[in-house]
Coordinates of C-alpha atoms in Angstrom, one line a residue:
T1 CA 1.2 60.2 -57.3
T2 CA 3.1 59.7 -54.0
R3 CA 6.3 60.9 -55.5
L4 CA 5.2 63.7 -57.3
I5 CA 3.1 65.3 -54.3
M6 CA 6.3 64.7 -51.7
A7 CA 8.6 66.3 -54.7
E8 CA 6.2 69.2 -54.9
Q9 CA 6.2 69.7 -51.1
R10 CA 9.8 69.6 -50.9
K11 CA 10.1 72.3 -53.2
R12 CA 8.4 74.6 -51.2
G13 CA 10.1 73.8 -48.2
P14 CA 8.7 73.7 -44.5
P15 CA 7.3 77.1 -43.4
E16 CA 9.5 79.3 -41.8
R17 CA 9.6 79.7 -37.9
G18 CA 7.3 82.3 -36.7
S19 CA 5.9 82.8 -40.2
Q20 CA 2.5 85.1 -40.5
K21 CA 1.3 83.5 -43.5
K22 CA -2.3 81.9 -43.5
K23 CA -2.6 78.5 -42.3
K24 CA -3.5 75.9 -44.8
A25 CA -7.0 74.1 -44.6
R26 CA -6.8 71.3 -42.4
G27 CA -8.0 67.8 -43.1
A28 CA -9.8 64.8 -40.9
G29 CA -6.7 64.2 -39.4
G30 CA -5.4 67.7 -38.9
E31 CA -2.7 67.3 -41.3
E32 CA -2.1 70.2 -44.2
E33 CA -4.5 69.8 -47.3
D34 CA -1.9 69.3 -50.1
G35 CA -2.8 66.4 -52.1
G36 CA -5.6 64.5 -53.9
L37 CA -6.9 63.6 -57.3
P38 CA -7.5 66.1 -60.0
A39 CA -11.3 67.6 -60.1
E40 CA -12.2 65.9 -63.0
H41 CA -11.6 62.4 -61.4
V42 CA -14.2 63.3 -58.6
E43 CA -17.7 61.7 -58.9
F44 CA -20.6 63.2 -57.6
Y45 CA -24.2 61.5 -57.3
R46 CA -27.5 62.8 -55.7
R47 CA -29.6 60.8 -53.0
D48 CA -32.7 61.7 -51.1
G49 CA -32.1 65.5 -51.3
L50 CA -28.6 65.3 -50.9
R51 CA -25.4 65.8 -52.7
C52 CA -23.1 62.9 -52.3
L53 CA -19.6 62.2 -53.1
H54 CA -18.1 58.8 -53.9
P55 CA -14.7 58.0 -51.7
Y56 CA -11.5 59.0 -53.5
E57 CA -7.7 58.6 -52.7
Y58 CA -6.2 61.6 -51.1
F59 CA -2.7 62.8 -49.5
F60 CA -2.4 64.9 -46.4
T61 CA 1.2 66.2 -45.9
T62 CA 2.8 68.3 -43.2
F63 CA 6.1 69.1 -42.2
V64 CA 7.0 68.0 -38.4
K65 CA 5.8 70.5 -35.9
G66 CA 8.3 71.8 -33.1
R67 CA 6.0 70.1 -30.4
W68 CA 6.2 66.7 -32.3
L69 CA 10.3 66.2 -32.3
G70 CA 11.7 63.4 -30.9
R71 CA 8.6 61.7 -30.5
T72 CA 7.8 58.2 -32.2
I73 CA 5.5 58.5 -35.2
L74 CA 2.7 56.2 -33.5
D75 CA 2.8 58.5 -30.6
M76 CA 2.3 61.7 -32.2
F77 CA -0.6 60.1 -34.8
A78 CA -2.5 58.7 -32.0
T79 CA -2.4 61.6 -29.7
E80 CA -2.3 64.6 -31.9
F81 CA -5.2 63.2 -34.5
Q82 CA -7.9 61.4 -32.7
A83 CA -9.8 61.0 -35.7
E84 CA -8.9 57.2 -36.0
S85 CA -7.7 54.6 -33.6
P86 CA -4.3 53.9 -32.5
E87 CA -4.7 50.5 -34.1
Y88 CA -5.9 52.3 -37.2
Y89 CA -2.5 54.4 -37.4
E90 CA -0.2 51.5 -36.2
Q91 CA -1.5 49.3 -39.1
A92 CA -1.5 52.8 -41.7
I93 CA 2.5 52.9 -40.6
K94 CA 3.4 49.4 -40.9
V95 CA 1.8 49.0 -44.8
G96 CA 3.1 52.5 -45.7
R97 CA -0.1 54.6 -46.0
I98 CA 1.8 56.9 -43.4
Q99 CA 5.3 57.9 -44.6
V100 CA 8.1 60.0 -43.8
N101 CA 9.9 61.5 -46.7
G102 CA 8.5 59.3 -48.8
A103 CA 9.4 56.1 -47.3
T104 CA 7.8 53.5 -44.9
V105 CA 9.1 53.5 -41.3
D106 CA 9.0 51.7 -38.2
T107 CA 6.1 52.5 -35.7
G108 CA 9.1 53.4 -33.4
Y109 CA 10.6 56.5 -35.7
K110 CA 11.4 59.1 -33.8
L111 CA 10.4 62.4 -35.8
K112 CA 13.0 65.1 -36.6
D113 CA 13.0 68.5 -37.9
N114 CA 12.2 69.0 -41.3
D115 CA 10.7 65.5 -41.7
L116 CA 7.8 65.4 -44.0
L117 CA 4.9 63.4 -43.6
S118 CA 2.2 62.0 -45.7
H119 CA -0.8 60.1 -45.2
R120 CA -2.6 58.3 -47.8
V121 CA -6.3 58.1 -47.3
H122 CA -9.7 56.6 -48.8
R123 CA -11.5 60.2 -48.3
H124 CA -15.3 59.9 -47.5
E125 CA -17.2 63.2 -47.4
P126 CA -20.0 63.7 -45.8
P127 CA -23.1 64.6 -48.0
V128 CA -24.7 68.4 -48.1
V129 CA -27.9 69.7 -49.2
D130 CA -28.3 68.9 -53.0
E131 CA -29.1 72.8 -53.6
P132 CA -27.5 74.7 -56.6
I133 CA -25.5 77.6 -55.5
S134 CA -26.7 80.4 -57.6
I135 CA -24.6 83.3 -58.9
V136 CA -26.2 86.8 -57.6
H137 CA -23.6 89.0 -59.1
Q138 CA -20.0 88.4 -60.9
D139 CA -17.7 91.1 -62.7
D140 CA -14.0 91.0 -63.1
D141 CA -13.1 91.5 -59.5
V142 CA -15.9 89.4 -57.5
V143 CA -18.4 86.4 -57.8
V144 CA -21.2 86.9 -55.2
V145 CA -23.5 83.6 -54.4
N146 CA -26.1 82.2 -52.4
K147 CA -24.7 79.6 -50.4
P148 CA -27.3 76.9 -49.0
A149 CA -27.3 75.7 -45.8
S150 CA -25.1 72.7 -44.8
I151 CA -22.4 73.7 -47.3
P152 CA -18.9 74.8 -45.7
V153 CA -17.4 77.8 -47.2
H154 CA -13.9 76.1 -47.8
P155 CA -12.1 73.0 -47.2
C156 CA -11.8 72.1 -43.8
G157 CA -12.5 68.8 -41.5
R158 CA -14.1 66.0 -43.4
Y159 CA -15.1 68.6 -46.2
R160 CA -13.3 69.4 -49.4
H161 CA -15.3 68.9 -52.7
N162 CA -18.4 69.5 -50.9
T163 CA -17.7 73.0 -50.2
A164 CA -18.8 76.1 -51.7
L165 CA -15.4 77.1 -53.0
M166 CA -15.0 73.9 -54.7
L167 CA -18.4 73.6 -56.1
M168 CA -17.9 76.8 -57.6
G169 CA -15.3 74.9 -59.8
H170 CA -17.4 71.8 -60.3
E171 CA -21.1 73.8 -61.0
H172 CA -19.9 76.8 -62.8
G173 CA -16.2 76.3 -63.7
I174 CA -15.0 79.2 -61.7
W175 CA -11.8 77.6 -59.9
N176 CA -9.2 79.8 -57.8
L177 CA -11.5 82.0 -56.0
H178 CA -10.6 83.6 -52.9
T179 CA -12.4 83.7 -49.6
C180 CA -13.1 87.4 -48.2
H181 CA -15.5 86.4 -45.5
R182 CA -17.2 83.2 -44.2
L183 CA -20.5 81.7 -42.8
D184 CA -20.9 78.8 -40.8
R185 CA -21.7 75.9 -42.6
L186 CA -25.4 75.5 -41.5
T187 CA -26.1 79.1 -42.4
S188 CA -27.4 80.1 -45.6
G189 CA -27.4 83.5 -47.9
L190 CA -24.9 85.8 -49.4
L191 CA -21.3 84.8 -49.8
I192 CA -18.9 87.0 -51.6
F193 CA -15.7 85.5 -53.3
A194 CA -12.8 87.8 -54.9
R195 CA -11.2 86.5 -58.3
H196 CA -7.7 87.8 -57.3
A197 CA -5.8 88.2 -54.4
Q198 CA -6.0 92.4 -54.4
Q199 CA -9.6 92.2 -54.5
A200 CA -9.7 89.8 -51.5
R201 CA -7.7 92.0 -49.4
T202 CA -9.7 95.0 -50.1
L203 CA -12.8 93.6 -49.1
E204 CA -11.2 92.0 -46.0
A205 CA -9.8 95.4 -45.2
A206 CA -13.6 96.9 -45.6
M207 CA -15.2 94.3 -43.6
Q208 CA -12.4 94.8 -40.6
D209 CA -12.8 98.6 -40.9
R210 CA -16.4 97.9 -40.5
T211 CA -17.4 100.3 -44.0
V212 CA -19.6 96.9 -45.1
A213 CA -23.2 96.7 -43.7
K214 CA -24.5 93.3 -43.2
E215 CA -28.2 92.2 -42.6
Y216 CA -29.3 88.7 -41.7
V217 CA -32.7 87.4 -41.3
C218 CA -33.6 84.7 -38.5
R219 CA -36.3 82.8 -36.6
V220 CA -36.2 82.8 -33.1
L221 CA -38.1 81.2 -30.0
G222 CA -40.7 83.2 -28.5
H223 CA -42.3 86.7 -29.0
F224 CA -39.5 89.1 -30.0
P225 CA -40.2 92.8 -28.8
T226 CA -42.0 94.9 -31.0
E227 CA -39.3 98.1 -30.5
P228 CA -35.9 97.7 -31.7
V229 CA -33.3 95.9 -29.6
S230 CA -29.6 96.4 -29.4
C231 CA -26.9 94.1 -27.7
S232 CA -23.5 95.2 -27.2
E233 CA -22.2 92.5 -24.8
P234 CA -18.7 91.2 -25.3
I235 CA -18.2 87.7 -26.6
H236 CA -15.6 85.2 -25.3
I237 CA -14.9 81.7 -26.8
A238 CA -16.0 79.5 -24.0
C239 CA -14.2 76.6 -25.8
N240 CA -11.9 76.9 -29.0
R241 CA -11.9 73.1 -29.5
L242 CA -15.7 72.5 -29.7
G243 CA -16.3 76.0 -31.3
F244 CA -18.8 77.9 -29.2
C245 CA -19.0 81.2 -27.1
T246 CA -20.7 83.0 -24.5
V247 CA -21.2 86.5 -23.4
S248 CA -18.5 87.4 -20.9
P249 CA -16.6 90.8 -19.7
E250 CA -13.3 88.9 -20.7
G251 CA -14.7 88.9 -24.3
K252 CA -14.3 90.9 -27.4
P253 CA -16.3 94.0 -27.9
A254 CA -19.4 93.2 -30.3
H255 CA -22.5 94.9 -31.0
T256 CA -25.9 93.8 -33.1
D257 CA -29.3 95.5 -33.8
F258 CA -32.3 93.5 -33.9
E259 CA -35.8 94.5 -35.4
L260 CA -38.9 92.3 -35.4
L261 CA -40.3 91.6 -39.0
R262 CA -43.3 89.2 -37.9
R263 CA -44.6 86.7 -35.2
D264 CA -46.4 83.6 -35.0
R265 CA -47.8 81.6 -32.3
E266 CA -44.5 80.6 -31.1
T267 CA -41.8 82.2 -32.9
S268 CA -40.8 85.7 -34.6
V269 CA -38.7 86.4 -37.6
V270 CA -35.9 89.1 -36.9
R271 CA -33.6 91.3 -39.1
C272 CA -30.3 91.2 -37.4
K273 CA -27.7 93.8 -38.2
P274 CA -24.5 93.0 -36.8
K275 CA -21.8 95.9 -36.5
T276 CA -18.7 93.6 -35.6
G277 CA -17.8 90.3 -36.6
R278 CA -17.6 88.1 -33.7
M279 CA -17.5 84.2 -33.9
H280 CA -21.4 83.1 -33.7
Q281 CA -22.2 86.8 -32.8
I282 CA -26.0 86.8 -33.8
R283 CA -26.7 83.3 -32.2
V284 CA -25.1 84.3 -28.9
H285 CA -26.4 87.8 -28.6
L286 CA -29.9 86.0 -29.3
Q287 CA -29.4 83.6 -26.7
H288 CA -28.3 86.1 -24.2
L289 CA -31.3 88.2 -25.0
G290 CA -33.3 85.0 -24.1
Y291 CA -34.6 84.3 -27.9
P292 CA -32.4 81.8 -29.4
I293 CA -32.7 80.6 -33.0
V294 CA -35.3 78.1 -33.1
N295 CA -33.2 75.2 -34.5
D296 CA -29.7 76.1 -32.9
P297 CA -28.0 72.9 -32.3
I298 CA -25.8 74.6 -29.9
Y299 CA -27.5 77.7 -28.1
R300 CA -30.8 75.8 -27.6
L301 CA -29.5 72.8 -25.9
D302 CA -31.3 72.3 -22.7
E303 CA -27.8 72.2 -21.0
W304 CA -28.0 75.9 -21.1
G305 CA -31.2 75.9 -18.9
I306 CA -35.1 77.0 -19.0
H307 CA -34.3 80.3 -20.5
P308 CA -30.9 79.7 -22.9
G309 CA -28.6 82.2 -21.7
K310 CA -31.0 84.8 -20.8
G311 CA -29.1 87.7 -18.8
R312 CA -26.4 85.2 -17.7
H313 CA -23.5 87.1 -17.8
P314 CA -21.0 85.1 -17.8
A315 CA -22.3 81.5 -18.3
D316 CA -21.0 79.7 -15.1
A317 CA -18.1 77.2 -15.4
D318 CA -20.5 74.0 -14.7
R319 CA -23.0 75.0 -17.1
I320 CA -20.1 75.3 -19.7
R321 CA -18.9 71.9 -18.9
A322 CA -22.5 70.5 -19.2
V323 CA -22.9 72.3 -22.5
S324 CA -19.4 70.7 -23.7
A325 CA -20.2 67.3 -22.6
A326 CA -23.7 67.7 -24.7
I327 CA -22.0 68.8 -28.0
V328 CA -19.3 66.1 -27.6
G329 CA -22.1 63.5 -27.1
Q330 CA -23.7 65.2 -30.2
I331 CA -20.8 64.7 -31.9
T332 CA -19.9 61.2 -31.2
R333 CA -23.5 59.8 -31.8
R334 CA -23.5 61.3 -35.0
D335 CA -19.9 60.1 -36.2
A336 CA -20.3 56.5 -34.6
S337 CA -23.5 55.6 -35.5
F338 CA -23.5 53.2 -38.5
T339 CA -24.5 50.2 -40.4
V340 CA -22.6 47.6 -41.9
T341 CA -23.1 46.7 -45.7
A342 CA -22.3 43.3 -46.8
D343 CA -22.3 43.9 -50.2
A344 CA -20.0 47.0 -50.1
S345 CA -16.9 44.8 -51.3
D346 CA -18.8 44.8 -54.7
S347 CA -18.3 48.3 -55.5
P348 CA -15.9 49.8 -57.6
H349 CA -15.1 52.3 -54.8
F350 CA -14.2 49.8 -52.1
R351 CA -10.8 49.8 -50.5
A352 CA -10.0 46.7 -48.2
D353 CA -7.7 49.0 -45.8
C354 CA -10.3 51.7 -45.6
T355 CA -11.9 51.9 -41.9
E356 CA -14.7 53.6 -43.6
C357 CA -15.9 51.5 -46.6
G358 CA -18.5 48.9 -45.8
V359 CA -20.0 51.5 -43.3
R360 CA -23.1 53.4 -43.8
R361 CA -23.6 56.4 -42.0
P362 CA -27.0 57.7 -41.5
D363 CA -27.8 60.7 -43.4
P364 CA -28.2 64.0 -41.6
P365 CA -31.8 64.3 -40.8
P366 CA -33.7 67.6 -41.9
E367 CA -33.3 69.7 -38.9
E368 CA -29.4 69.1 -38.9
R369 CA -29.2 70.4 -42.6
C370 CA -30.1 74.0 -41.7
L371 CA -30.2 76.8 -39.4
F372 CA -32.9 79.2 -39.4
L373 CA -30.0 82.0 -40.3
H374 CA -29.7 83.7 -43.5
A375 CA -27.2 86.5 -44.6
I376 CA -29.8 88.3 -46.6
S377 CA -27.8 91.3 -47.8
Y378 CA -24.1 93.0 -47.7
S379 CA -23.7 96.6 -48.9
G380 CA -20.3 98.5 -49.2
P381 CA -19.3 101.8 -50.7
G382 CA -20.8 102.1 -54.2
W383 CA -22.2 98.2 -54.0
H384 CA -25.1 96.4 -52.7
Y385 CA -26.0 92.5 -53.1
E386 CA -29.0 90.9 -51.8
T387 CA -30.5 87.4 -51.9
P388 CA -34.2 86.5 -51.5
P389 CA -35.6 85.5 -48.1
P390 CA -35.5 81.5 -47.5
A391 CA -38.4 79.4 -47.5
W392 CA -38.6 79.2 -43.5
A393 CA -38.9 83.1 -43.3
A394 CA -41.9 83.3 -45.4
P395 CA -45.3 83.5 -43.4
E396 CA -47.4 81.1 -45.1
A397 CA -44.4 78.3 -44.5
E398 CA -44.3 78.9 -40.8
E399 CA -46.4 76.7 -39.2
P400 CA -46.2 73.6 -41.5
E401 CA -42.2 73.9 -41.4
L402 CA -42.0 74.0 -37.5
E403 CA -44.3 71.0 -37.4
R404 CA -42.2 68.9 -40.0
L405 CA -39.3 69.8 -38.1
R406 CA -40.5 68.8 -35.0
A407 CA -41.6 65.5 -36.1
A408 CA -38.2 64.7 -37.6
R409 CA -36.5 65.3 -34.8
A410 CA -39.0 62.9 -32.8
A411 CA -38.3 60.3 -35.3
V412 CA -34.4 60.6 -35.2
L413 CA -34.6 60.5 -31.4
D414 CA -36.2 57.3 -31.6
E415 CA -33.9 55.6 -33.6
T416 CA -31.4 53.2 -32.3
V417 CA -27.8 53.6 -33.1
V418 CA -24.7 51.5 -32.8
V419 CA -21.7 53.2 -31.3
A420 CA -18.0 52.0 -32.3
P421 CA -16.0 51.0 -28.9
H422 CA -13.6 53.8 -29.0
A423 CA -16.3 56.4 -29.9
A424 CA -18.4 55.3 -26.9
A425 CA -15.4 55.7 -24.6
A426 CA -14.4 58.9 -25.8
L427 CA -18.1 60.3 -25.3
A428 CA -18.0 58.8 -21.7
A429 CA -14.5 60.2 -20.9
A430 CA -15.5 63.7 -22.4
A431 CA -18.9 63.5 -20.4
S432 CA -17.1 63.6 -17.2
A433 CA -14.1 65.3 -18.1
P434 CA -13.0 68.2 -15.7
S435 CA -11.7 70.5 -18.3
L436 CA -13.1 71.5 -21.3
E437 CA -9.9 71.0 -23.3
S438 CA -10.0 67.2 -22.8
A439 CA -12.8 67.0 -25.3
P440 CA -12.2 66.2 -28.7
Q441 CA -12.8 68.7 -31.7
P442 CA -15.5 68.4 -34.0
A443 CA -14.7 67.4 -37.5
D444 CA -15.8 70.5 -38.8
A445 CA -15.1 73.1 -36.1
D446 CA -13.0 75.5 -38.8
A447 CA -16.4 76.1 -40.4
G448 CA -17.9 77.5 -37.2
A449 CA -15.9 80.8 -37.2
G450 CA -18.4 82.7 -39.5
A451 CA -18.2 86.7 -39.3
G452 CA -21.0 87.5 -37.1
A453 CA -23.0 84.3 -37.9

């Protein structure tokens, strides 16, 4: 298998310098995704409302980048890909899980131009909500679906088969679709796939030209005004590596229209019409107006202040550092909390050389499986697609759903977690870091750049 994958990558050759071709999806170690078992060998199972996946062998491959030239292979992996500890990479190189040009090398090997690196991993994908991806419409050009929350659109970070793009193949037998736009992993709703590259380019151009009308529905904290509200504050990426934004004069132009649908005792259901497609646009504009989405894991953090983001233009540097440290804390505690399963070696999927086998990480709690933001309709010249509203937007479900989430969050906060030593050190360093760029990247950062969501 290794020889076949390496031979295929060699035939393609390294990417041309300065090439404008789109980057491939990247995996947990940052390497390009080029290998893996055929789809028929991937085994799904269900547990407690989640779609889970048994671990499987996978190959990440990439040609050496310019900035890696002359560095030792161990130094490069330990500093560029911090998903694992330096000790893991040292052992992986020695036993041949990490190879150069299909051969095992010493940890002191210095990387050369045109070297092809491969990393064989026992891949453990996080679970996602066990809800079907329903087809809203399909024809010879497009497949339009209703994406459940918690599922990334395409392979990225730690996710590959538990993504909308791959699940369309597993569930519906529709493979080789093209993405035209994205939604955040926690955002649910309308997602349009193209069946061929030409249609993908056509839809991408229509969205960039703003000839596609998009509507979302969300639930926000507080009593939203009864009259329509517009926000035209420019949006700036405050920290690329952690994937969050603020309003700032340095940002790109953005415009969103909002309209109140209904209110209850503490929250409001709001219709959102983004006219541009900036990263986290709806979430950032709502926060700036003083009405953050009720369960937003980023823009409702206490570190934003008593009135999160309201009228702040832009957020000050100290506050951005505090928010960055809080996000790093969330990521590290989530990824490092675990229990050790004594009987793991009895499983047919167990690998003795895998750092994840034998470790049971807690399932995501209910409030981390969904963001109260849903893409409800997309319209273009001669076409209109729409989904039903989500359960949390229904009037009869308002108070029980909110009470359930409050109780779930309180229970999670009371749990005791075990933090791996190198992860705890990373958390402490990131929390006190003077620079945003010193913080580690979340595993699913690529999934956060939704068009307007």
